[in-house]
PDB file of C-alpha atoms in Angstrom:
ATOM      1  CA  UNK S 269     -85.677 -51.270-189.187  1.00  0.00           C
ATOM      2  CA  UNK S 270     -85.240 -50.070-185.317  1.00  0.00           C
ATOM      3  CA  UNK S 271     -81.437 -49.368-183.844  1.00  0.00           C
ATOM      4  CA  UNK S 272     -81.846 -52.696-182.373  1.00  0.00           C
ATOM      5  CA  UNK S 273     -82.108 -54.457-185.973  1.00  0.00           C
ATOM      6  CA  UNK S 274     -79.042 -52.351-187.418  1.00  0.00           C
ATOM      7  CA  UNK S 275     -77.021 -53.772-184.377  1.00  0.00           C
ATOM      8  CA  UNK S 276     -78.062 -57.150-184.522  1.00  0.00           C
ATOM      9  CA  UNK S 277     -77.819 -57.092-188.797  1.00  0.00           C
ATOM     10  CA  UNK S 278     -73.998 -56.349-188.329  1.00  0.00           C
ATOM     11  CA  UNK S 279     -73.475 -59.297-186.500  1.00  0.00           C
ATOM     12  CA  UNK S 280     -74.553 -62.401-188.121  1.00  0.00           C
ATOM     13  CA  UNK S 281     -71.688 -62.665-190.148  1.00  0.00           C
ATOM     14  CA  UNK S 282     -69.978 -63.692-186.687  1.00  0.00           C
ATOM     15  CA  UNK S 283     -72.650 -65.673-185.670  1.00  0.00           C
ATOM     16  CA  UNK S 284     -72.666 -67.825-188.750  1.00  0.00           C
ATOM     17  CA  UNK S 285     -68.800 -68.029-188.065  1.00  0.00           C
ATOM     18  CA  UNK S 286     -69.384 -69.741-185.063  1.00  0.00           C
ATOM     19  CA  UNK S 287     -72.199 -71.407-185.481  1.00  0.00           C
ATOM     20  CA  UNK S 288     -70.305 -73.231-188.353  1.00  0.00           C
ATOM     21  CA  UNK S 289     -67.592 -74.105-185.817  1.00  0.00           C
ATOM     22  CA  UNK S 290     -69.816 -75.473-183.253  1.00  0.00           C
ATOM     23  CA  UNK S 291     -71.714 -77.728-186.049  1.00  0.00           C
ATOM     24  CA  UNK S 292     -69.810 -78.427-188.437  1.00  0.00           C
ATOM     25  CA  UNK S 293     -72.997 -78.061-190.984  1.00  0.00           C
ATOM     26  CA  UNK S 294     -74.012 -75.488-192.641  1.00  0.00           C
ATOM     27  CA  UNK S 295     -76.816 -75.969-192.841  1.00  0.00           C
ATOM     28  CA  UNK S 296     -77.382 -76.812-189.600  1.00  0.00           C
ATOM     29  CA  UNK S 297     -75.738 -73.441-188.459  1.00  0.00           C
ATOM     30  CA  UNK S 298     -78.260 -71.153-190.607  1.00  0.00           C
ATOM     31  CA  UNK S 299     -81.342 -72.752-188.596  1.00  0.00           C
ATOM     32  CA  UNK S 300     -79.379 -72.377-185.353  1.00  0.00           C
ATOM     33  CA  UNK S 301     -78.136 -68.941-186.335  1.00  0.00           C
ATOM     34  CA  UNK S 302     -82.096 -68.051-187.361  1.00  0.00           C
ATOM     35  CA  UNK S 303     -83.060 -69.409-183.760  1.00  0.00           C
ATOM     36  CA  UNK S 304     -80.691 -67.303-181.953  1.00  0.00           C
ATOM     37  CA  UNK S 305     -82.298 -64.229-184.178  1.00  0.00           C
ATOM     38  CA  UNK S 306     -85.633 -65.189-183.462  1.00  0.00           C
ATOM     39  CA  UNK S 307     -85.024 -65.732-179.879  1.00  0.00           C
ATOM     40  CA  UNK S 308     -83.440 -62.710-179.965  1.00  0.00           C
ATOM     41  CA  UNK S 309     -86.207 -60.306-181.301  1.00  0.00           C
ATOM     42  CA  UNK S 310     -88.990 -61.513-179.117  1.00  0.00           C
ATOM     43  CA  UNK S 311     -86.244 -61.188-176.269  1.00  0.00           C
ATOM     44  CA  UNK S 312     -85.451 -57.568-177.555  1.00  0.00           C
ATOM     45  CA  UNK S 313     -86.414 -55.752-174.279  1.00  0.00           C
ATOM     46  CA  UNK S 314     -84.213 -58.040-172.145  1.00  0.00           C
ATOM     47  CA  UNK S 315     -81.571 -56.272-173.828  1.00  0.00           C
ATOM     48  CA  UNK S 316     -80.113 -53.233-172.306  1.00  0.00           C
ATOM     49  CA  UNK S 317     -78.196 -50.588-174.442  1.00  0.00           C
ATOM     50  CA  UNK S 318     -75.160 -49.721-173.995  1.00  0.00           C
ATOM     51  CA  UNK S 319     -74.462 -53.021-172.996  1.00  0.00           C
ATOM     52  CA  UNK S 320     -72.455 -55.587-175.275  1.00  0.00           C
ATOM     53  CA  UNK S 321     -75.007 -56.959-177.609  1.00  0.00           C
ATOM     54  CA  UNK S 322     -72.133 -59.453-179.444  1.00  0.00           C
ATOM     55  CA  UNK S 323     -72.068 -61.486-175.991  1.00  0.00           C
ATOM     56  CA  UNK S 324     -75.015 -61.107-175.658  1.00  0.00           C
ATOM     57  CA  UNK S 325     -75.945 -62.765-178.855  1.00  0.00           C
ATOM     58  CA  UNK S 326     -73.283 -65.386-178.170  1.00  0.00           C
ATOM     59  CA  UNK S 327     -74.982 -66.197-175.807  1.00  0.00           C
ATOM     60  CA  UNK S 328     -78.349 -66.906-176.651  1.00  0.00           C
ATOM     61  CA  UNK S 329     -76.412 -69.035-179.730  1.00  0.00           C
ATOM     62  CA  UNK S 330     -74.451 -70.476-177.460  1.00  0.00           C
ATOM     63  CA  UNK S 331     -77.630 -71.659-175.298  1.00  0.00           C
ATOM     64  CA  UNK S 332     -79.348 -72.774-178.490  1.00  0.00           C
ATOM     65  CA  UNK S 333     -76.676 -75.091-179.401  1.00  0.00           C
ATOM     66  CA  UNK S 334     -76.271 -76.586-176.295  1.00  0.00           C
ATOM     67  CA  UNK S 335     -80.103 -77.348-176.380  1.00  0.00           C
ATOM     68  CA  UNK S 336     -80.043 -78.514-180.258  1.00  0.00           C
ATOM     69  CA  UNK S 337     -77.403 -80.909-178.921  1.00  0.00           C
ATOM     70  CA  UNK S 338     -79.192 -82.430-175.537  1.00  0.00           C
ATOM     71  CA  UNK S 339     -82.457 -83.271-177.806  1.00  0.00           C
ATOM     72  CA  UNK S 340     -80.245 -84.489-180.680  1.00  0.00           C
ATOM     73  CA  UNK S 341     -79.137 -87.205-177.697  1.00  0.00           C
ATOM     74  CA  UNK S 342     -82.605 -87.920-177.023  1.00  0.00           C
ATOM     75  CA  UNK S 343     -83.965 -88.388-180.513  1.00  0.00           C
ATOM     76  CA  UNK S 344     -80.823 -89.587-181.823  1.00  0.00           C
ATOM     77  CA  UNK S 345     -79.392 -88.178-184.584  1.00  0.00           C
ATOM     78  CA  UNK S 346     -78.400 -90.120-188.446  1.00  0.00           C
ATOM     79  CA  UNK S 347     -76.881 -88.722-191.478  1.00  0.00           C
ATOM     80  CA  UNK S 348     -77.732 -89.651-195.080  1.00  0.00           C
ATOM     81  CA  UNK S 349     -74.956 -90.394-197.467  1.00  0.00           C
ATOM     82  CA  UNK S 350     -76.172 -87.839-199.518  1.00  0.00           C
ATOM     83  CA  UNK S 351     -75.191 -85.370-196.809  1.00  0.00           C
ATOM     84  CA  UNK S 352     -71.925 -86.452-196.107  1.00  0.00           C
ATOM     85  CA  UNK S 353     -70.694 -86.811-200.002  1.00  0.00           C
ATOM     86  CA  UNK S 354     -69.788 -83.098-200.634  1.00  0.00           C
ATOM     87  CA  UNK S 355     -67.442 -83.642-197.862  1.00  0.00           C
ATOM     88  CA  UNK S 356     -65.857 -86.628-199.544  1.00  0.00           C
ATOM     89  CA  UNK S 357     -64.269 -85.417-202.251  1.00  0.00           C
ATOM     90  CA  UNK S 358     -60.644 -83.770-201.956  1.00  0.00           C
ATOM     91  CA  UNK S 359     -60.152 -80.396-203.625  1.00  0.00           C
ATOM     92  CA  UNK S 360     -57.389 -79.669-206.455  1.00  0.00           C
ATOM     93  CA  UNK S 361     -55.168 -77.975-203.714  1.00  0.00           C
ATOM     94  CA  UNK S 362     -54.989 -80.845-201.522  1.00  0.00           C
ATOM     95  CA  UNK S 363     -51.923 -79.879-199.089  1.00  0.00           C
ATOM     96  CA  UNK S 364     -54.064 -76.747-197.936  1.00  0.00           C
ATOM     97  CA  UNK S 365     -57.298 -78.577-198.223  1.00  0.00           C
ATOM     98  CA  UNK S 366     -55.478 -81.278-195.960  1.00  0.00           C
ATOM     99  CA  UNK S 367     -53.725 -79.363-193.420  1.00  0.00           C
ATOM    100  CA  UNK S 368     -57.649 -77.681-192.948  1.00  0.00           C
ATOM    101  CA  UNK S 369     -59.135 -81.043-193.096  1.00  0.00           C
ATOM    102  CA  UNK S 370     -56.282 -82.133-190.061  1.00  0.00           C
ATOM    103  CA  UNK S 371     -56.668 -78.730-187.812  1.00  0.00           C
ATOM    104  CA  UNK S 372     -60.862 -79.318-188.441  1.00  0.00           C
ATOM    105  CA  UNK S 373     -60.279 -82.872-186.919  1.00  0.00           C
ATOM    106  CA  UNK S 374     -57.901 -81.872-184.167  1.00  0.00           C
ATOM    107  CA  UNK S 375     -60.677 -78.941-182.971  1.00  0.00           C
ATOM    108  CA  UNK S 376     -63.179 -81.906-182.821  1.00  0.00           C
ATOM    109  CA  UNK S 377     -61.168 -83.970-181.079  1.00  0.00           C
ATOM    110  CA  UNK S 378     -60.790 -81.526-178.192  1.00  0.00           C
ATOM    111  CA  UNK S 379     -63.641 -81.584-174.960  1.00  0.00           C
ATOM    112  CA  UNK S 380     -66.553 -79.396-175.998  1.00  0.00           C
ATOM    113  CA  UNK S 381     -65.369 -76.827-173.152  1.00  0.00           C
ATOM    114  CA  UNK S 382     -61.909 -76.373-174.329  1.00  0.00           C
ATOM    115  CA  UNK S 383     -63.070 -76.127-178.286  1.00  0.00           C
ATOM    116  CA  UNK S 384     -65.358 -73.674-177.216  1.00  0.00           C
ATOM    117  CA  UNK S 385     -63.160 -71.127-175.688  1.00  0.00           C
ATOM    118  CA  UNK S 386     -60.274 -72.139-178.499  1.00  0.00           C
ATOM    119  CA  UNK S 387     -64.000 -70.448-181.104  1.00  0.00           C
ATOM    120  CA  UNK S 388     -64.076 -67.799-179.561  1.00  0.00           C
ATOM    121  CA  UNK S 389     -61.084 -66.574-178.582  1.00  0.00           C
ATOM    122  CA  UNK S 390     -58.923 -67.893-181.776  1.00  0.00           C
ATOM    123  CA  UNK S 391     -61.708 -67.613-184.419  1.00  0.00           C
ATOM    124  CA  UNK S 392     -63.805 -64.905-183.084  1.00  0.00           C
ATOM    125  CA  UNK S 393     -61.062 -62.781-181.108  1.00  0.00           C
ATOM    126  CA  UNK S 394     -63.244 -62.379-178.528  1.00  0.00           C
ATOM    127  CA  UNK S 395     -62.087 -60.867-175.075  1.00  0.00           C
ATOM    128  CA  UNK S 396     -61.387 -63.497-172.030  1.00  0.00           C
ATOM    129  CA  UNK S 397     -64.250 -61.614-170.430  1.00  0.00           C
ATOM    130  CA  UNK S 398     -66.689 -61.749-173.299  1.00  0.00           C
ATOM    131  CA  UNK S 399     -66.202 -65.557-173.372  1.00  0.00           C
ATOM    132  CA  UNK S 400     -66.185 -65.879-170.108  1.00  0.00           C
ATOM    133  CA  UNK S 401     -69.117 -64.072-169.895  1.00  0.00           C
ATOM    134  CA  UNK S 402     -70.624 -66.149-172.965  1.00  0.00           C
ATOM    135  CA  UNK S 403     -70.306 -69.280-171.468  1.00  0.00           C
ATOM    136  CA  UNK S 404     -71.255 -68.184-168.035  1.00  0.00           C
ATOM    137  CA  UNK S 405     -67.868 -69.434-166.002  1.00  0.00           C
ATOM    138  CA  UNK S 406     -65.041 -67.221-164.449  1.00  0.00           C
ATOM    139  CA  UNK S 407     -62.049 -65.578-166.665  1.00  0.00           C
ATOM    140  CA  UNK S 408     -59.335 -68.199-165.552  1.00  0.00           C
ATOM    141  CA  UNK S 409     -61.392 -70.784-166.175  1.00  0.00           C
ATOM    142  CA  UNK S 410     -60.894 -69.369-169.830  1.00  0.00           C
ATOM    143  CA  UNK S 411     -57.679 -68.716-169.568  1.00  0.00           C
ATOM    144  CA  UNK S 412     -57.495 -72.730-167.836  1.00  0.00           C
ATOM    145  CA  UNK S 413     -59.042 -73.912-170.849  1.00  0.00           C
ATOM    146  CA  UNK S 414     -57.973 -72.067-173.339  1.00  0.00           C
ATOM    147  CA  UNK S 415     -54.075 -72.800-172.408  1.00  0.00           C
ATOM    148  CA  UNK S 416     -54.583 -76.670-172.383  1.00  0.00           C
ATOM    149  CA  UNK S 417     -56.772 -76.821-175.666  1.00  0.00           C
ATOM    150  CA  UNK S 418     -53.722 -74.920-177.035  1.00  0.00           C
ATOM    151  CA  UNK S 419     -51.513 -77.521-175.840  1.00  0.00           C
ATOM    152  CA  UNK S 420     -53.469 -80.602-177.213  1.00  0.00           C
ATOM    153  CA  UNK S 421     -54.296 -78.980-180.371  1.00  0.00           C
ATOM    154  CA  UNK S 422     -50.373 -78.810-180.984  1.00  0.00           C
ATOM    155  CA  UNK S 423     -50.004 -82.313-179.780  1.00  0.00           C
ATOM    156  CA  UNK S 424     -52.723 -82.876-182.163  1.00  0.00           C
ATOM    157  CA  UNK S 425     -51.127 -81.226-184.866  1.00  0.00           C
ATOM    158  CA  UNK S 426     -47.962 -83.073-184.236  1.00  0.00           C
ATOM    159  CA  UNK S 427     -45.910 -79.425-183.512  1.00  0.00           C
ATOM    160  CA  UNK S 428     -45.670 -80.248-179.718  1.00  0.00           C
ATOM    161  CA  UNK S 429     -42.138 -78.589-178.569  1.00  0.00           C
ATOM    162  CA  UNK S 430     -39.941 -81.655-178.343  1.00  0.00           C
ATOM    163  CA  UNK S 431     -37.300 -83.488-180.542  1.00  0.00           C
TER     164      UNK S 431
END
């Protein structure tokens, strides 16, 4: 395995985590990461050594996800009951599970632009400039979307500052 392959391999856990947060489905997330990695390997000549590989890979993943969403809108989407069945059961630690479910539902209600920034900065711990590069927007837009997204999450979770 060459140096590029080793560097890419080190980013796979982060790519999987972000893909799962975007797709909300482990199987679709793994497919998305696979598509991203396939594209990255085929386009490795476009990556410049010394630049931020993580941002480059996240950009590929993000663009692939956008393409997949657009394709699913055109083709229509369906969910079988067997696929949703694991999500219809309740775990023994109901309180923590319910809080996590509520947070996931609140994040899902955010506009896509805010959700992406919340996931990149909050979940992945990326710097604002890295998120801006991945999403192709100015850093000020990242700050604005993050602020609005956090405010909206507080409201959705019932944590707004009003008594």
